[in-house]
């Protein structure tokens, strides 16, 4: 029989103190979780333009890391059906860290390998939540050709109900110098505005949507587009889904 | 106290009074069927919840725990006063129980009442690894009852614990389906005016905070003793009996508001300790708390035990009935509460706030009948929220500044454990008595009253957008342990600077909740701290060793709202060092 005398138990406890000290680091692993991951596709859609252009568009994001440091891989692709080619094919590899309560800074590289000339860029950016729930993402790119540009994206979600959600997006690209080879002119290049109505069908993992997107090119960029036989303004009907795992 | 008595008894060479009870538990993969969904989970002896363990005060227990999982496990005996290396927290008390290993817990049972046990490894507890503990007292109890039931609640979710944590980290509102919508905006505009509603939204939007941020994890099925609302756990009684219900909230994340329509409940125990009886119509049970109530049932009819989640996103339901199969009406969920500016106090610096320019004229006090104060009619437009600095708000000065909540009158209850004007202040559905911490008085004080030796401030902090939780702004992994000295009486000051309610749990030692009743302050093991409130508790530091202290919301603890507590000194230290010297002398 064992009488569990508290004194005896405590003495044996103290003889265990050695191992307990060794355990100090393990304690961190055992009682809090430090690394997480996520995979999502904010856009996974098909676009039909009023001029009969058909595009498949993917914008996806995979991340791994801690509260202090995350690694992201962001993939953006636009497949044009008529040309049977990637009009946009972009991979960004980024490290991201918080700089304030609502904002993260990020840095890394972007590798563009669409049809035509490739580009590699250095990226620094800012992402976070602005007052009134605007999600903002903005980046400065410097290409291997020495050209600098800035993009800016804002998104706002309007809850019709807790499952029916309208999201409004705005994107723009501004270049500080011309890179004629890839059709980038100096100044404001383009804007894209989107409005999508989605429904959370399975949790927030699968949310099909329909919507409209308006794309417009400006200035020299528009001229380049016209010169290569493209349009400068398009309305698209979109159908797709938001995915998250 | 009891422990001291045993020690004294042993010192006097009296025969050991404890009998030894031996228990075997296996930790297994199990299927959990909630009636809404079936899910793989973790249980004990093949089921979730595990078996109810019945101990007797004064006995020495031996519990053999065999790990049949492929991962490390542990069992923590929640609320039990025991030697620290028997406490079951991997990395603090012991290394954990490896797959295939049998670990034997041995400890004397020095208390009585209702407690529970659960895994302290990963998210095994949300996944189903929990069970009840009932400890029969050595002496007589100060109340009578004819029969008793354990009523163990949990919030079983279709997602695994790991998945939930990951989703919350990806998007903190992942599970929140009670957010304010465009529809709500229109409804509110009709009721309170367009401009007022717009101002309200603008104010919350500016701060990037949500009024609906009450429950992190919705979408669960509430279980009572492992049974979902449809499966309807039923406890039988004979008319005329007094039935003791031992409520245990084993949820990962959910506070429940409990009522049994048609019956008054007499609260006789809180967290295992006898309290002076209070008759209530409804009570809120924080995560990991236990409350024992007695219901005197005279009529031969069925009664519903209805446990609504605090955010009204789900419920657990059971039945008390004279015969199997009888049911009573199941109430509807009440409207979800919303947080108010008062709950946000921790986020505001009122130094910059010009109370004089707040337009109170638009506040319709007459309409504030449901206890949930609505600030949306207040003209916050003239409040400069942009420059608010957090944490230095003082409620007292707030009321002097003209925002006198006590004058809101019209039968609106006040409770020191909720911010004045809090949206979380509960009311009984039948307009009757809702239990407050302020009602709790110890039946017989466990400790002599004395002045605390020092005060330790614990600010409960977090960043909801990032789903980070911390104490004093520091997460567990970055924090030094809190060092206490054996023999101290420490006063803890909890300042909740977040917008969520946190059930704070200290292992190994009692938490004496300050309700302003001196030596009659109740003794607990979980202290729930509502948003924008300051709550005090005192601890007699009478247990040497290393202990865990944390928020009992599983995902808050895992995100960092956790501390190691080291109690230095104590009578054993001399014995131990003497022992070590003796060993050293031998070598
Ligand atoms: Cu918490």
PDB file of N, CA and C in Angstrom, chain B residues 351-426:
ATOM      1  N   UNK B 351      -8.710  60.554 -21.201  1.00  0.00           N
ATOM      2  CA  UNK B 351      -8.067  61.842 -20.997  1.00  0.00           C
ATOM      3  C   UNK B 351      -8.438  62.794 -22.126  1.00  0.00           C
ATOM      4  N   UNK B 352      -8.516  62.235 -23.295  1.00  0.00           N
ATOM      5  CA  UNK B 352      -8.803  63.061 -24.465  1.00  0.00           C
ATOM      6  C   UNK B 352     -10.288  63.237 -24.701  1.00  0.00           C
ATOM      7  N   UNK B 353     -11.065  62.568 -23.880  1.00  0.00           N
ATOM      8  CA  UNK B 353     -12.482  62.518 -24.195  1.00  0.00           C
ATOM      9  C   UNK B 353     -13.184  63.653 -23.492  1.00  0.00           C
ATOM     10  N   UNK B 354     -13.856  64.418 -24.232  1.00  0.00           N
ATOM     11  CA  UNK B 354     -14.552  65.546 -23.626  1.00  0.00           C
ATOM     12  C   UNK B 354     -15.974  65.127 -23.289  1.00  0.00           C
ATOM     13  N   UNK B 355     -16.152  64.791 -22.034  1.00  0.00           N
ATOM     14  CA  UNK B 355     -17.469  64.303 -21.644  1.00  0.00           C
ATOM     15  C   UNK B 355     -18.544  65.369 -21.758  1.00  0.00           C
ATOM     16  N   UNK B 356     -18.095  66.582 -21.568  1.00  0.00           N
ATOM     17  CA  UNK B 356     -19.059  67.676 -21.604  1.00  0.00           C
ATOM     18  C   UNK B 356     -19.747  67.784 -22.958  1.00  0.00           C
ATOM     19  N   UNK B 357     -19.018  67.411 -23.979  1.00  0.00           N
ATOM     20  CA  UNK B 357     -19.591  67.599 -25.309  1.00  0.00           C
ATOM     21  C   UNK B 357     -20.349  66.362 -25.782  1.00  0.00           C
ATOM     22  N   UNK B 358     -20.482  65.381 -24.905  1.00  0.00           N
ATOM     23  CA  UNK B 358     -21.252  64.218 -25.315  1.00  0.00           C
ATOM     24  C   UNK B 358     -22.730  64.523 -25.229  1.00  0.00           C
ATOM     25  N   UNK B 359     -23.396  64.207 -26.271  1.00  0.00           N
ATOM     26  CA  UNK B 359     -24.807  64.546 -26.322  1.00  0.00           C
ATOM     27  C   UNK B 359     -25.639  63.441 -25.678  1.00  0.00           C
ATOM     28  N   UNK B 360     -26.016  63.691 -24.440  1.00  0.00           N
ATOM     29  CA  UNK B 360     -26.820  62.691 -23.751  1.00  0.00           C
ATOM     30  C   UNK B 360     -28.294  62.824 -24.054  1.00  0.00           C
ATOM     31  N   UNK B 361     -28.613  63.914 -24.693  1.00  0.00           N
ATOM     32  CA  UNK B 361     -30.020  64.160 -24.977  1.00  0.00           C
ATOM     33  C   UNK B 361     -30.641  63.071 -25.834  1.00  0.00           C
ATOM     34  N   UNK B 362     -29.815  62.489 -26.684  1.00  0.00           N
ATOM     35  CA  UNK B 362     -30.341  61.480 -27.601  1.00  0.00           C
ATOM     36  C   UNK B 362     -30.479  60.112 -26.989  1.00  0.00           C
ATOM     37  N   UNK B 363     -30.144  60.012 -25.738  1.00  0.00           N
ATOM     38  CA  UNK B 363     -30.160  58.695 -25.135  1.00  0.00           C
ATOM     39  C   UNK B 363     -31.507  58.446 -24.492  1.00  0.00           C
ATOM     40  N   UNK B 364     -32.160  57.463 -24.962  1.00  0.00           N
ATOM     41  CA  UNK B 364     -33.497  57.218 -24.457  1.00  0.00           C
ATOM     42  C   UNK B 364     -33.445  56.241 -23.298  1.00  0.00           C
ATOM     43  N   UNK B 365     -33.446  56.787 -22.096  1.00  0.00           N
ATOM     44  CA  UNK B 365     -33.317  55.911 -20.933  1.00  0.00           C
ATOM     45  C   UNK B 365     -34.544  55.039 -20.728  1.00  0.00           C
ATOM     46  N   UNK B 366     -35.642  55.544 -21.157  1.00  0.00           N
ATOM     47  CA  UNK B 366     -36.877  54.787 -20.952  1.00  0.00           C
ATOM     48  C   UNK B 366     -36.883  53.452 -21.684  1.00  0.00           C
ATOM     49  N   UNK B 367     -36.160  53.426 -22.777  1.00  0.00           N
ATOM     50  CA  UNK B 367     -36.155  52.201 -23.580  1.00  0.00           C
ATOM     51  C   UNK B 367     -35.170  51.158 -23.094  1.00  0.00           C
ATOM     52  N   UNK B 368     -34.405  51.533 -22.088  1.00  0.00           N
ATOM     53  CA  UNK B 368     -33.357  50.621 -21.671  1.00  0.00           C
ATOM     54  C   UNK B 368     -33.856  49.613 -20.655  1.00  0.00           C
ATOM     55  N   UNK B 369     -34.793  48.842 -21.084  1.00  0.00           N
ATOM     56  CA  UNK B 369     -35.432  47.951 -20.126  1.00  0.00           C
ATOM     57  C   UNK B 369     -34.758  46.591 -20.061  1.00  0.00           C
ATOM     58  N   UNK B 370     -34.052  46.223 -21.103  1.00  0.00           N
ATOM     59  CA  UNK B 370     -33.556  44.846 -21.107  1.00  0.00           C
ATOM     60  C   UNK B 370     -32.165  44.718 -20.504  1.00  0.00           C
ATOM     61  N   UNK B 371     -31.731  45.750 -19.869  1.00  0.00           N
ATOM     62  CA  UNK B 371     -30.451  45.636 -19.189  1.00  0.00           C
ATOM     63  C   UNK B 371     -29.268  45.857 -20.106  1.00  0.00           C
ATOM     64  N   UNK B 372     -29.498  45.675 -21.374  1.00  0.00           N
ATOM     65  CA  UNK B 372     -28.410  45.904 -22.299  1.00  0.00           C
ATOM     66  C   UNK B 372     -28.442  47.355 -22.704  1.00  0.00           C
ATOM     67  N   UNK B 373     -27.533  48.114 -22.182  1.00  0.00           N
ATOM     68  CA  UNK B 373     -27.575  49.533 -22.439  1.00  0.00           C
ATOM     69  C   UNK B 373     -27.117  49.827 -23.849  1.00  0.00           C
ATOM     70  N   UNK B 374     -27.825  50.649 -24.480  1.00  0.00           N
ATOM     71  CA  UNK B 374     -27.508  50.921 -25.860  1.00  0.00           C
ATOM     72  C   UNK B 374     -26.920  52.309 -26.008  1.00  0.00           C
ATOM     73  N   UNK B 375     -25.649  52.356 -26.378  1.00  0.00           N
ATOM     74  CA  UNK B 375     -24.997  53.647 -26.533  1.00  0.00           C
ATOM     75  C   UNK B 375     -25.172  54.216 -27.918  1.00  0.00           C
ATOM     76  N   UNK B 376     -25.884  53.503 -28.726  1.00  0.00           N
ATOM     77  CA  UNK B 376     -25.893  53.913 -30.121  1.00  0.00           C
ATOM     78  C   UNK B 376     -26.586  55.249 -30.336  1.00  0.00           C
ATOM     79  N   UNK B 377     -27.420  55.623 -29.372  1.00  0.00           N
ATOM     80  CA  UNK B 377     -28.068  56.922 -29.526  1.00  0.00           C
ATOM     81  C   UNK B 377     -27.231  58.060 -28.982  1.00  0.00           C
ATOM     82  N   UNK B 378     -26.107  57.685 -28.385  1.00  0.00           N
ATOM     83  CA  UNK B 378     -25.276  58.721 -27.831  1.00  0.00           C
ATOM     84  C   UNK B 378     -24.543  59.410 -28.953  1.00  0.00           C
ATOM     85  N   UNK B 379     -24.404  60.675 -28.822  1.00  0.00           N
ATOM     86  CA  UNK B 379     -23.687  61.374 -29.861  1.00  0.00           C
ATOM     87  C   UNK B 379     -22.191  61.236 -29.628  1.00  0.00           C
ATOM     88  N   UNK B 380     -21.637  60.227 -30.218  1.00  0.00           N
ATOM     89  CA  UNK B 380     -20.202  60.031 -30.082  1.00  0.00           C
ATOM     90  C   UNK B 380     -19.447  60.784 -31.157  1.00  0.00           C
ATOM     91  N   UNK B 381     -20.204  61.379 -32.018  1.00  0.00           N
ATOM     92  CA  UNK B 381     -19.573  62.099 -33.112  1.00  0.00           C
ATOM     93  C   UNK B 381     -18.610  63.143 -32.588  1.00  0.00           C
ATOM     94  N   UNK B 382     -18.931  63.724 -31.443  1.00  0.00           N
ATOM     95  CA  UNK B 382     -18.072  64.769 -30.929  1.00  0.00           C
ATOM     96  C   UNK B 382     -16.967  64.220 -30.044  1.00  0.00           C
ATOM     97  N   UNK B 383     -16.936  62.902 -29.914  1.00  0.00           N
ATOM     98  CA  UNK B 383     -15.850  62.303 -29.141  1.00  0.00           C
ATOM     99  C   UNK B 383     -14.701  62.042 -30.076  1.00  0.00           C
ATOM    100  N   UNK B 384     -13.539  62.405 -29.659  1.00  0.00           N
ATOM    101  CA  UNK B 384     -12.400  62.183 -30.530  1.00  0.00           C
ATOM    102  C   UNK B 384     -11.816  60.803 -30.278  1.00  0.00           C
ATOM    103  N   UNK B 385     -12.269  59.858 -31.074  1.00  0.00           N
ATOM    104  CA  UNK B 385     -11.769  58.503 -30.869  1.00  0.00           C
ATOM    105  C   UNK B 385     -10.449  58.256 -31.558  1.00  0.00           C
ATOM    106  N   UNK B 386     -10.175  59.099 -32.500  1.00  0.00           N
ATOM    107  CA  UNK B 386      -8.956  58.877 -33.278  1.00  0.00           C
ATOM    108  C   UNK B 386      -7.724  58.878 -32.409  1.00  0.00           C
ATOM    109  N   UNK B 387      -7.732  59.717 -31.388  1.00  0.00           N
ATOM    110  CA  UNK B 387      -6.513  59.863 -30.603  1.00  0.00           C
ATOM    111  C   UNK B 387      -6.597  59.126 -29.279  1.00  0.00           C
ATOM    112  N   UNK B 388      -7.461  58.143 -29.223  1.00  0.00           N
ATOM    113  CA  UNK B 388      -7.590  57.442 -27.959  1.00  0.00           C
ATOM    114  C   UNK B 388      -6.398  56.597 -27.640  1.00  0.00           C
ATOM    115  N   UNK B 389      -5.942  56.719 -26.433  1.00  0.00           N
ATOM    116  CA  UNK B 389      -4.819  55.917 -26.004  1.00  0.00           C
ATOM    117  C   UNK B 389      -5.396  54.939 -25.012  1.00  0.00           C
ATOM    118  N   UNK B 390      -4.853  53.746 -25.001  1.00  0.00           N
ATOM    119  CA  UNK B 390      -5.569  52.686 -24.313  1.00  0.00           C
ATOM    120  C   UNK B 390      -5.185  52.522 -22.859  1.00  0.00           C
ATOM    121  N   UNK B 391      -6.085  52.042 -22.123  1.00  0.00           N
ATOM    122  CA  UNK B 391      -5.708  51.480 -20.834  1.00  0.00           C
ATOM    123  C   UNK B 391      -5.789  52.389 -19.641  1.00  0.00           C
ATOM    124  N   UNK B 392      -5.969  53.674 -19.838  1.00  0.00           N
ATOM    125  CA  UNK B 392      -5.908  54.492 -18.641  1.00  0.00           C
ATOM    126  C   UNK B 392      -7.274  55.013 -18.232  1.00  0.00           C
ATOM    127  N   UNK B 393      -8.294  54.329 -18.645  1.00  0.00           N
ATOM    128  CA  UNK B 393      -9.615  54.826 -18.325  1.00  0.00           C
ATOM    129  C   UNK B 393     -10.015  54.513 -16.903  1.00  0.00           C
ATOM    130  N   UNK B 394     -10.636  55.435 -16.327  1.00  0.00           N
ATOM    131  CA  UNK B 394     -11.040  55.268 -14.946  1.00  0.00           C
ATOM    132  C   UNK B 394     -12.538  55.484 -14.840  1.00  0.00           C
ATOM    133  N   UNK B 395     -13.195  54.454 -14.407  1.00  0.00           N
ATOM    134  CA  UNK B 395     -14.652  54.523 -14.374  1.00  0.00           C
ATOM    135  C   UNK B 395     -15.204  55.567 -13.430  1.00  0.00           C
ATOM    136  N   UNK B 396     -14.476  55.714 -12.334  1.00  0.00           N
ATOM    137  CA  UNK B 396     -14.973  56.664 -11.341  1.00  0.00           C
ATOM    138  C   UNK B 396     -14.985  58.075 -11.905  1.00  0.00           C
ATOM    139  N   UNK B 397     -13.877  58.391 -12.572  1.00  0.00           N
ATOM    140  CA  UNK B 397     -13.804  59.744 -13.103  1.00  0.00           C
ATOM    141  C   UNK B 397     -14.788  59.900 -14.253  1.00  0.00           C
ATOM    142  N   UNK B 398     -15.116  58.777 -14.844  1.00  0.00           N
ATOM    143  CA  UNK B 398     -16.051  58.803 -15.951  1.00  0.00           C
ATOM    144  C   UNK B 398     -17.427  59.243 -15.468  1.00  0.00           C
ATOM    145  N   UNK B 399     -17.818  58.690 -14.329  1.00  0.00           N
ATOM    146  CA  UNK B 399     -19.156  59.058 -13.868  1.00  0.00           C
ATOM    147  C   UNK B 399     -19.171  60.505 -13.373  1.00  0.00           C
ATOM    148  N   UNK B 400     -18.032  60.950 -12.844  1.00  0.00           N
ATOM    149  CA  UNK B 400     -17.994  62.343 -12.420  1.00  0.00           C
ATOM    150  C   UNK B 400     -18.107  63.265 -13.622  1.00  0.00           C
ATOM    151  N   UNK B 401     -17.530  62.793 -14.705  1.00  0.00           N
ATOM    152  CA  UNK B 401     -17.524  63.621 -15.910  1.00  0.00           C
ATOM    153  C   UNK B 401     -18.902  63.778 -16.518  1.00  0.00           C
ATOM    154  N   UNK B 402     -19.894  63.273 -15.907  1.00  0.00           N
ATOM    155  CA  UNK B 402     -21.241  63.496 -16.402  1.00  0.00           C
ATOM    156  C   UNK B 402     -21.844  62.245 -17.031  1.00  0.00           C
ATOM    157  N   UNK B 403     -21.029  61.201 -17.152  1.00  0.00           N
ATOM    158  CA  UNK B 403     -21.559  59.981 -17.743  1.00  0.00           C
ATOM    159  C   UNK B 403     -21.943  59.059 -16.604  1.00  0.00           C
ATOM    160  N   UNK B 404     -22.902  59.480 -15.854  1.00  0.00           N
ATOM    161  CA  UNK B 404     -23.232  58.779 -14.630  1.00  0.00           C
ATOM    162  C   UNK B 404     -24.163  57.620 -14.932  1.00  0.00           C
ATOM    163  N   UNK B 405     -23.582  56.443 -14.993  1.00  0.00           N
ATOM    164  CA  UNK B 405     -24.395  55.294 -15.364  1.00  0.00           C
ATOM    165  C   UNK B 405     -25.373  54.882 -14.281  1.00  0.00           C
ATOM    166  N   UNK B 406     -25.008  55.197 -13.048  1.00  0.00           N
ATOM    167  CA  UNK B 406     -25.885  54.761 -11.972  1.00  0.00           C
ATOM    168  C   UNK B 406     -27.224  55.486 -12.055  1.00  0.00           C
ATOM    169  N   UNK B 407     -27.177  56.639 -12.694  1.00  0.00           N
ATOM    170  CA  UNK B 407     -28.419  57.409 -12.801  1.00  0.00           C
ATOM    171  C   UNK B 407     -29.304  56.927 -13.942  1.00  0.00           C
ATOM    172  N   UNK B 408     -28.830  55.937 -14.636  1.00  0.00           N
ATOM    173  CA  UNK B 408     -29.654  55.466 -15.751  1.00  0.00           C
ATOM    174  C   UNK B 408     -30.905  54.758 -15.284  1.00  0.00           C
ATOM    175  N   UNK B 409     -30.881  54.467 -14.027  1.00  0.00           N
ATOM    176  CA  UNK B 409     -32.080  54.052 -13.298  1.00  0.00           C
ATOM    177  C   UNK B 409     -32.983  53.111 -14.052  1.00  0.00           C
ATOM    178  N   UNK B 410     -34.229  53.395 -14.002  1.00  0.00           N
ATOM    179  CA  UNK B 410     -35.266  52.634 -14.704  1.00  0.00           C
ATOM    180  C   UNK B 410     -35.078  51.138 -14.499  1.00  0.00           C
ATOM    181  N   UNK B 411     -34.709  50.766 -13.300  1.00  0.00           N
ATOM    182  CA  UNK B 411     -34.629  49.349 -12.952  1.00  0.00           C
ATOM    183  C   UNK B 411     -33.444  48.636 -13.559  1.00  0.00           C
ATOM    184  N   UNK B 412     -32.525  49.374 -14.118  1.00  0.00           N
ATOM    185  CA  UNK B 412     -31.373  48.712 -14.722  1.00  0.00           C
ATOM    186  C   UNK B 412     -30.418  48.245 -13.629  1.00  0.00           C
ATOM    187  N   UNK B 413     -30.142  46.939 -13.588  1.00  0.00           N
ATOM    188  CA  UNK B 413     -29.323  46.441 -12.497  1.00  0.00           C
ATOM    189  C   UNK B 413     -27.860  46.864 -12.662  1.00  0.00           C
ATOM    190  N   UNK B 414     -27.200  47.029 -11.564  1.00  0.00           N
ATOM    191  CA  UNK B 414     -25.781  47.322 -11.577  1.00  0.00           C
ATOM    192  C   UNK B 414     -25.061  46.129 -10.987  1.00  0.00           C
ATOM    193  N   UNK B 415     -23.880  45.866 -11.454  1.00  0.00           N
ATOM    194  CA  UNK B 415     -23.119  44.755 -10.923  1.00  0.00           C
ATOM    195  C   UNK B 415     -21.642  45.112 -11.048  1.00  0.00           C
ATOM    196  N   UNK B 416     -20.924  45.087  -9.915  1.00  0.00           N
ATOM    197  CA  UNK B 416     -19.518  45.511  -9.984  1.00  0.00           C
ATOM    198  C   UNK B 416     -18.651  44.609 -10.858  1.00  0.00           C
ATOM    199  N   UNK B 417     -19.165  43.429 -11.202  1.00  0.00           N
ATOM    200  CA  UNK B 417     -18.365  42.532 -12.020  1.00  0.00           C
ATOM    201  C   UNK B 417     -18.600  42.727 -13.524  1.00  0.00           C
ATOM    202  N   UNK B 418     -19.371  43.758 -13.851  1.00  0.00           N
ATOM    203  CA  UNK B 418     -19.535  44.164 -15.250  1.00  0.00           C
ATOM    204  C   UNK B 418     -19.338  45.661 -15.319  1.00  0.00           C
ATOM    205  N   UNK B 419     -18.769  46.128 -16.413  1.00  0.00           N
ATOM    206  CA  UNK B 419     -18.628  47.564 -16.592  1.00  0.00           C
ATOM    207  C   UNK B 419     -20.018  48.188 -16.547  1.00  0.00           C
ATOM    208  N   UNK B 420     -20.077  49.365 -16.021  1.00  0.00           N
ATOM    209  CA  UNK B 420     -21.341  50.070 -15.954  1.00  0.00           C
ATOM    210  C   UNK B 420     -21.856  50.312 -17.376  1.00  0.00           C
ATOM    211  N   UNK B 421     -23.003  49.751 -17.680  1.00  0.00           N
ATOM    212  CA  UNK B 421     -23.527  49.910 -19.048  1.00  0.00           C
ATOM    213  C   UNK B 421     -23.045  48.842 -20.003  1.00  0.00           C
ATOM    214  N   UNK B 422     -22.453  47.789 -19.461  1.00  0.00           N
ATOM    215  CA  UNK B 422     -21.957  46.701 -20.297  1.00  0.00           C
ATOM    216  C   UNK B 422     -23.084  46.007 -21.051  1.00  0.00           C
ATOM    217  N   UNK B 423     -22.781  45.620 -22.274  1.00  0.00           N
ATOM    218  CA  UNK B 423     -23.754  44.846 -23.044  1.00  0.00           C
ATOM    219  C   UNK B 423     -23.822  43.402 -22.587  1.00  0.00           C
ATOM    220  N   UNK B 424     -22.889  43.008 -21.740  1.00  0.00           N
ATOM    221  CA  UNK B 424     -22.827  41.608 -21.319  1.00  0.00           C
ATOM    222  C   UNK B 424     -23.553  41.336 -20.015  1.00  0.00           C
ATOM    223  N   UNK B 425     -23.981  42.405 -19.340  1.00  0.00           N
ATOM    224  CA  UNK B 425     -24.656  42.237 -18.061  1.00  0.00           C
ATOM    225  C   UNK B 425     -25.881  41.345 -18.247  1.00  0.00           C
ATOM    226  N   UNK B 426     -25.890  40.185 -17.596  1.00  0.00           N
ATOM    227  CA  UNK B 426     -26.997  39.259 -17.847  1.00  0.00           C
ATOM    228  C   UNK B 426     -28.237  39.617 -17.034  1.00  0.00           C
TER     229      UNK B 426
END
